[in-house]
Short mmCIF file of C-alpha atoms and ligand atoms in Angstrom, two decimals:
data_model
loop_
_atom_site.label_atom_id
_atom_site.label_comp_id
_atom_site.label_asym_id
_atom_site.label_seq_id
_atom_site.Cartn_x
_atom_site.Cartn_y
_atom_site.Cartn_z
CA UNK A 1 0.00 0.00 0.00
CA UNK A 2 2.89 2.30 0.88
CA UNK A 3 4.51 2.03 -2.26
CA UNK A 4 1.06 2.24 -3.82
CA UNK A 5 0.13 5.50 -2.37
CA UNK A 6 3.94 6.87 -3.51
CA UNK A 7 4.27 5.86 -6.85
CA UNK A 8 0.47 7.74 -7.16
CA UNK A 9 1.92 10.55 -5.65
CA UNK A 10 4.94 10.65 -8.06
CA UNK A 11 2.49 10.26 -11.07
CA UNK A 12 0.39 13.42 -9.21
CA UNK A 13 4.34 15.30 -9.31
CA UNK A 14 5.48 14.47 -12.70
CA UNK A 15 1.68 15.29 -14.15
CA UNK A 16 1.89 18.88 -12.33
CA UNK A 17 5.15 19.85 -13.86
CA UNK A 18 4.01 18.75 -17.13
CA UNK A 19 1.18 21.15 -16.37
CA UNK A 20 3.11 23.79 -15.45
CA UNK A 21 4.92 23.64 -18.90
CA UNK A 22 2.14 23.33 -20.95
CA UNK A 23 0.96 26.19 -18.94
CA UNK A 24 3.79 28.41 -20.11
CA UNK A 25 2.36 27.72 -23.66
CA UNK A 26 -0.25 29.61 -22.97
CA UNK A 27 -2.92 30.23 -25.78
CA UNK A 28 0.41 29.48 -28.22
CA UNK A 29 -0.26 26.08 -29.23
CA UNK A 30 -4.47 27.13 -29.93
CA UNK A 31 -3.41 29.99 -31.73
CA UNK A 32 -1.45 28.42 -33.97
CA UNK A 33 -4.13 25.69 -34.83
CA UNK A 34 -6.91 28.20 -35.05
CA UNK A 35 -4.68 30.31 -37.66
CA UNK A 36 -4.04 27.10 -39.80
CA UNK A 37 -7.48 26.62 -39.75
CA UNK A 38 -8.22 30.30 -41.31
CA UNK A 39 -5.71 30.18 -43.50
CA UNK A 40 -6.83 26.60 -45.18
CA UNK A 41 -10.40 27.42 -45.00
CA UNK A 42 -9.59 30.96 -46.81
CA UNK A 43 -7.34 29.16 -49.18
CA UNK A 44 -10.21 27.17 -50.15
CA UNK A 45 -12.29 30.33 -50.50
CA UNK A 46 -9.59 31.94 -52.92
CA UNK A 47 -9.31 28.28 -54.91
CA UNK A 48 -13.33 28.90 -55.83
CA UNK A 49 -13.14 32.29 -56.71
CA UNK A 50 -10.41 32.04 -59.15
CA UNK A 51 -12.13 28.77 -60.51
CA UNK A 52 -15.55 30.76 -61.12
CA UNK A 53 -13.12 33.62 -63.35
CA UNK A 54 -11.35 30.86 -65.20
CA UNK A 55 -14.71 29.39 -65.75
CA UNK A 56 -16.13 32.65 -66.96
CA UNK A 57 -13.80 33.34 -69.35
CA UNK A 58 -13.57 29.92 -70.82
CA UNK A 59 -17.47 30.36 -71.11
CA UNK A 60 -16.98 33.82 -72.45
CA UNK A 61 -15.09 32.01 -75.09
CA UNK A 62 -17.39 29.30 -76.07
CA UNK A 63 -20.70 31.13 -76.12
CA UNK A 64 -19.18 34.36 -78.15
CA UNK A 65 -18.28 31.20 -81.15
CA UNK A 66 -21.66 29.87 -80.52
CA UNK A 67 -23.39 33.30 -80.85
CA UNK A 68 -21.14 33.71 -83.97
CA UNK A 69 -22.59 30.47 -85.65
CA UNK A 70 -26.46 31.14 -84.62
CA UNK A 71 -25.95 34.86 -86.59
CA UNK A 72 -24.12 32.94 -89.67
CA UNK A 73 -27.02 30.92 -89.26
CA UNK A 74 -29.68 33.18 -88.94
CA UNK A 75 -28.19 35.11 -92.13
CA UNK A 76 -28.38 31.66 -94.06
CA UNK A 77 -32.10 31.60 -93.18
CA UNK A 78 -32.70 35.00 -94.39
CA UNK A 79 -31.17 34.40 -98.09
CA UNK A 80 -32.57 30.93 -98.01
CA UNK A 81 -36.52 32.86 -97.36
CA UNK A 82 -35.66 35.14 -101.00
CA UNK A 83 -35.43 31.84 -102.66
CA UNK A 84 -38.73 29.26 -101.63
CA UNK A 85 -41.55 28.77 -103.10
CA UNK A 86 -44.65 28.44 -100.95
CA UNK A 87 -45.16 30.21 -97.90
CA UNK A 88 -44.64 27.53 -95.37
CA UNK A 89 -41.09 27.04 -96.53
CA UNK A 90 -41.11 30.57 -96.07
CA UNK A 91 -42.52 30.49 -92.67
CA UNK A 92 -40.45 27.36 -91.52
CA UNK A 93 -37.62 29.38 -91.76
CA UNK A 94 -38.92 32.49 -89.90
CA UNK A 95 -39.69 29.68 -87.19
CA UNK A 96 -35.61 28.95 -87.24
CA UNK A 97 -34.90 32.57 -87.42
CA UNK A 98 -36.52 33.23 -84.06
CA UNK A 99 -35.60 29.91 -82.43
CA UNK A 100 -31.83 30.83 -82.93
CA UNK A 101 -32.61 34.32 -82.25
CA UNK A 102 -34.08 33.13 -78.93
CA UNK A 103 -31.13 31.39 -78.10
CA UNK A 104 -28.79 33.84 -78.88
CA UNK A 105 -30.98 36.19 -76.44
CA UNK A 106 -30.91 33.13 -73.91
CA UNK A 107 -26.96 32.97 -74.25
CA UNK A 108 -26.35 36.38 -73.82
CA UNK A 109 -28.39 37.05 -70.47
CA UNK A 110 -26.82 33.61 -69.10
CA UNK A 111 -23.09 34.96 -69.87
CA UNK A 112 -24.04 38.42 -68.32
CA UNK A 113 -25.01 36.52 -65.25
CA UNK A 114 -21.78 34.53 -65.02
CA UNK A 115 -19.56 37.53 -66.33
CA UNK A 116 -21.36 39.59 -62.90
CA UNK A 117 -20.11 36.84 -60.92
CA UNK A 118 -16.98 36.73 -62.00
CA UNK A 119 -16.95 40.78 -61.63
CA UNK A 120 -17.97 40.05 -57.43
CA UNK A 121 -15.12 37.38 -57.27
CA UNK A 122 -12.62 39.54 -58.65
CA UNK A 123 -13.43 42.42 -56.00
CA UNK A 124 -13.53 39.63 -53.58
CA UNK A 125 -10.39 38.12 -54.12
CA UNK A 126 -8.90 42.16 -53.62
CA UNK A 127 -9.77 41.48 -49.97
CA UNK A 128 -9.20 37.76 -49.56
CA UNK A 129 -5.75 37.96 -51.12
CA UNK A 130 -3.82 40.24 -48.51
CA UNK A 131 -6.09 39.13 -45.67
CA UNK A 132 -4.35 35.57 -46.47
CA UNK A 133 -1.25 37.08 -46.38
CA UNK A 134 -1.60 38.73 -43.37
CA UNK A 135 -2.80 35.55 -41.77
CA UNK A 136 0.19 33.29 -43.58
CA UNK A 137 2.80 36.06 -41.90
CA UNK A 138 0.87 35.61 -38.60
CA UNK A 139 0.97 32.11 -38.53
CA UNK A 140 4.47 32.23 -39.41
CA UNK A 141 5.66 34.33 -36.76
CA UNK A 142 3.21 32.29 -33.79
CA UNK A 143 4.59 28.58 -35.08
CA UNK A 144 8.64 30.62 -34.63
CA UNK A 145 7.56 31.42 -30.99
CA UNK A 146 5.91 28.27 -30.31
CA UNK A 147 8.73 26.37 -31.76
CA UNK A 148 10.97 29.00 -29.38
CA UNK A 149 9.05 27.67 -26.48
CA UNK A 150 8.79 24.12 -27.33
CA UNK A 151 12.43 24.10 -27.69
CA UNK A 152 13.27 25.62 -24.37
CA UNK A 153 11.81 22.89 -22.81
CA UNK A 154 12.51 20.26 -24.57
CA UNK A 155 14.50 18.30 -22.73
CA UNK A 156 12.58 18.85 -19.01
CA UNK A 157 9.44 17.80 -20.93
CA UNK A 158 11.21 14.52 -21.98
CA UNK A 159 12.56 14.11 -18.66
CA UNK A 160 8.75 14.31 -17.39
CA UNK A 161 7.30 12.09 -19.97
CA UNK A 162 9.71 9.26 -19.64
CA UNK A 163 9.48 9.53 -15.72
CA UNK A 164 5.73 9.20 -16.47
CA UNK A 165 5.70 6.31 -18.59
CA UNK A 166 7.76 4.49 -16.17
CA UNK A 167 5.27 5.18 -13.19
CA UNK A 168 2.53 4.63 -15.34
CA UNK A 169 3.59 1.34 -15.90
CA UNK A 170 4.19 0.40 -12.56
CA UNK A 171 0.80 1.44 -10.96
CA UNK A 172 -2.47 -1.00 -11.59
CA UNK A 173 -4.32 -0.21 -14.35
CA UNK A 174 -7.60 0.70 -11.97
CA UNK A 175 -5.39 3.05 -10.09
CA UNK A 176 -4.40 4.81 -13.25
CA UNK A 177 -8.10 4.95 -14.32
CA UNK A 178 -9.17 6.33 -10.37
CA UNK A 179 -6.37 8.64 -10.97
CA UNK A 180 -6.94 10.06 -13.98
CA UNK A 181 -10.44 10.89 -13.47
CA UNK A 182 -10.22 12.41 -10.11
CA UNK A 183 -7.57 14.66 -11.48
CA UNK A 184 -9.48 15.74 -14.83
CA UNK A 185 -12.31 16.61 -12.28
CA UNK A 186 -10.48 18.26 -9.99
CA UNK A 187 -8.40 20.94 -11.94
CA UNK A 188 -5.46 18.21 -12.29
CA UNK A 189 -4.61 17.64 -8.70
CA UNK A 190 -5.78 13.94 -8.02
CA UNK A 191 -3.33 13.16 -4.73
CA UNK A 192 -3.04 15.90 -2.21
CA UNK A 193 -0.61 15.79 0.81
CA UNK A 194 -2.62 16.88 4.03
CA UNK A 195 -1.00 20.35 5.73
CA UNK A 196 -1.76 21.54 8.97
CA UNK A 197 -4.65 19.17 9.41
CA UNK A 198 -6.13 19.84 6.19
CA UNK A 199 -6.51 18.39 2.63
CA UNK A 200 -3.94 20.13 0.23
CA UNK A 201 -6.91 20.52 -2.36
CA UNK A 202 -10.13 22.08 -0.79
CA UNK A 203 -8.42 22.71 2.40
CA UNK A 204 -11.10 21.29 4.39
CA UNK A 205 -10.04 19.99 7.38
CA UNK A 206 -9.40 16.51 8.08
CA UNK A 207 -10.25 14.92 11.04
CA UNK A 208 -7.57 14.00 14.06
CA UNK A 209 -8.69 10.20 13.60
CA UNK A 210 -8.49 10.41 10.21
CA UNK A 211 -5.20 11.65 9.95
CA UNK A 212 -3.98 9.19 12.34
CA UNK A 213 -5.42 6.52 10.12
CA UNK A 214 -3.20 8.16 7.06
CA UNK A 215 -0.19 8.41 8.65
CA UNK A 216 -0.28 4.56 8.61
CA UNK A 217 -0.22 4.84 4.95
CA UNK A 218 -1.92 1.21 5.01
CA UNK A 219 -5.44 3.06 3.63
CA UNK A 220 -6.09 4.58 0.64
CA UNK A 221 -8.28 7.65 2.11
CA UNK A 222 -9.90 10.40 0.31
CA UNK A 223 -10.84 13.83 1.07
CA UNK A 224 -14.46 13.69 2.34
CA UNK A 225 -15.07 16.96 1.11
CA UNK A 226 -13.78 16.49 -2.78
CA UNK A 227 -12.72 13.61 -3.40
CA UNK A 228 -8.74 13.51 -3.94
CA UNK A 229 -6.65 10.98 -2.91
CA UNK A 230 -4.85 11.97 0.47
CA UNK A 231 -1.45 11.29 1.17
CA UNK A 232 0.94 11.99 4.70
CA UNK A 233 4.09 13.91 4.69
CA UNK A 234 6.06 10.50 4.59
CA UNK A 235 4.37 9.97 1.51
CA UNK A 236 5.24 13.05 -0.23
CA UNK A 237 9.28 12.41 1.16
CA UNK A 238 9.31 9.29 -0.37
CA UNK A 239 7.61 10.01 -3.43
CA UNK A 240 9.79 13.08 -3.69
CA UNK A 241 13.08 11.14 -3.43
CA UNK A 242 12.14 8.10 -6.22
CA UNK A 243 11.73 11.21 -8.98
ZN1 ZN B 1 -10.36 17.98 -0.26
#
């Protein structure tokens, strides 16, 4: 039980100076994934606009050749009427005349509506582009500090996460679990020495008999008030002196 109660203790040391690292992060590491996010999502926004221009002017392409063959048409048509013979040759052709007419109209008004699209996603694009490139330069200069940060502590957070790995491996699986889900409960601090007669967490006090019972450290006791795991100052010494 003794070496139970330290080797949950140790975990509760090595976790808290991996928090105070990350802590020292600060917003850094959320910053930079919220910025990658804006910058890939407006990426994606530029990648449509300048497909809708290309589109447009491809289209602009094809309908101004089919517009030119509808009129060749049309004029085809026209000499065609000087030379039939009854009127419903005659009026056959008037029929084609305003069919390809139509669609000429038809074209037109369709290519206006893409062209005014393409007009909007040019004047778009003059905002998206520098607003990427302020967010790319942004990004740029968080990852640099972030990286700054990270490498500071490099080797302490190794030092941490192999210590961690090793105690995780020697405490029961159960323990781990009980462990890890008083701590994400209570703001990371799972096992709590008792000071002065009172749990290191809440600070509620702990009763005389009670602490008598822990300084057996036979028991695993908890703090009647929240919870955490509580452990005597022999405890904490121990623990202290296997990191
Ligand atoms: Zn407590």
């Amino acid at each position: 039980m003794e070496n139970r109660l330290r080797l949950l203790y140790a975990l509760q040391l090595v976790d808290s100076s991996l928090d105070e690292l990350l802590e020292m992060k600060g917003d850094l590491p959320q910053i930079v994934a919220d910025l990658s996010e804006t910058v890939k999502s407006k990426l994606a926004r530029k990648k449509e606009l300048d497909e809708l221009i290309k589109k447009s002017i491809v289209s602009r392409d094809e309908t101004d050749s089919t517009i030119v063959e509808l009129k060749e048409k049309i004029e085809k048509y026209k000499s065609q009427q000087f030379q039939v013979k009854t009127n419903k040759q005659y009026d056959a052709l008037a029929r084609e005349i305003d069919f390809s007419q139509e669609k000429i109209t038809k074209l037109q008004r369709e290519m206006e509506s893409l062209e005014g699209k393409s007009a909007t996603a040019k004047t778009d694009l003059e905002t998206l582009t520098p607003e990427i490139e302020a967010s790319q330069t942004e990004l740029a200069d968080r990852k640099k500090e972030l990286a700054a940060v990270n490498k500071e502590h490099e080797d302490e957070e190794l030092k941490y996460q192999h210590q961690r790995d090793k105690l995780i491996s020697r405490i029961s699986k159960p323990d781990v679990q009980m462990y890890e889900r008083i701590r994400k409960a209570k703001e990371g601090k799972a096992v709590v020495p008792v000071q002065r007669n009172s749990c290191g967490g809440c600070f509620n006090r702990v009763t005389p008999q009670r602490v008598l019972e822990l300084r057996k450290n036979n028991a695993l006791i908890t703090c009647e008030r929240c919870g955490r795991i509580l452990v005597s100052d022999e405890i904490v010494e121990s623990a202290k002196s296997t990191l």
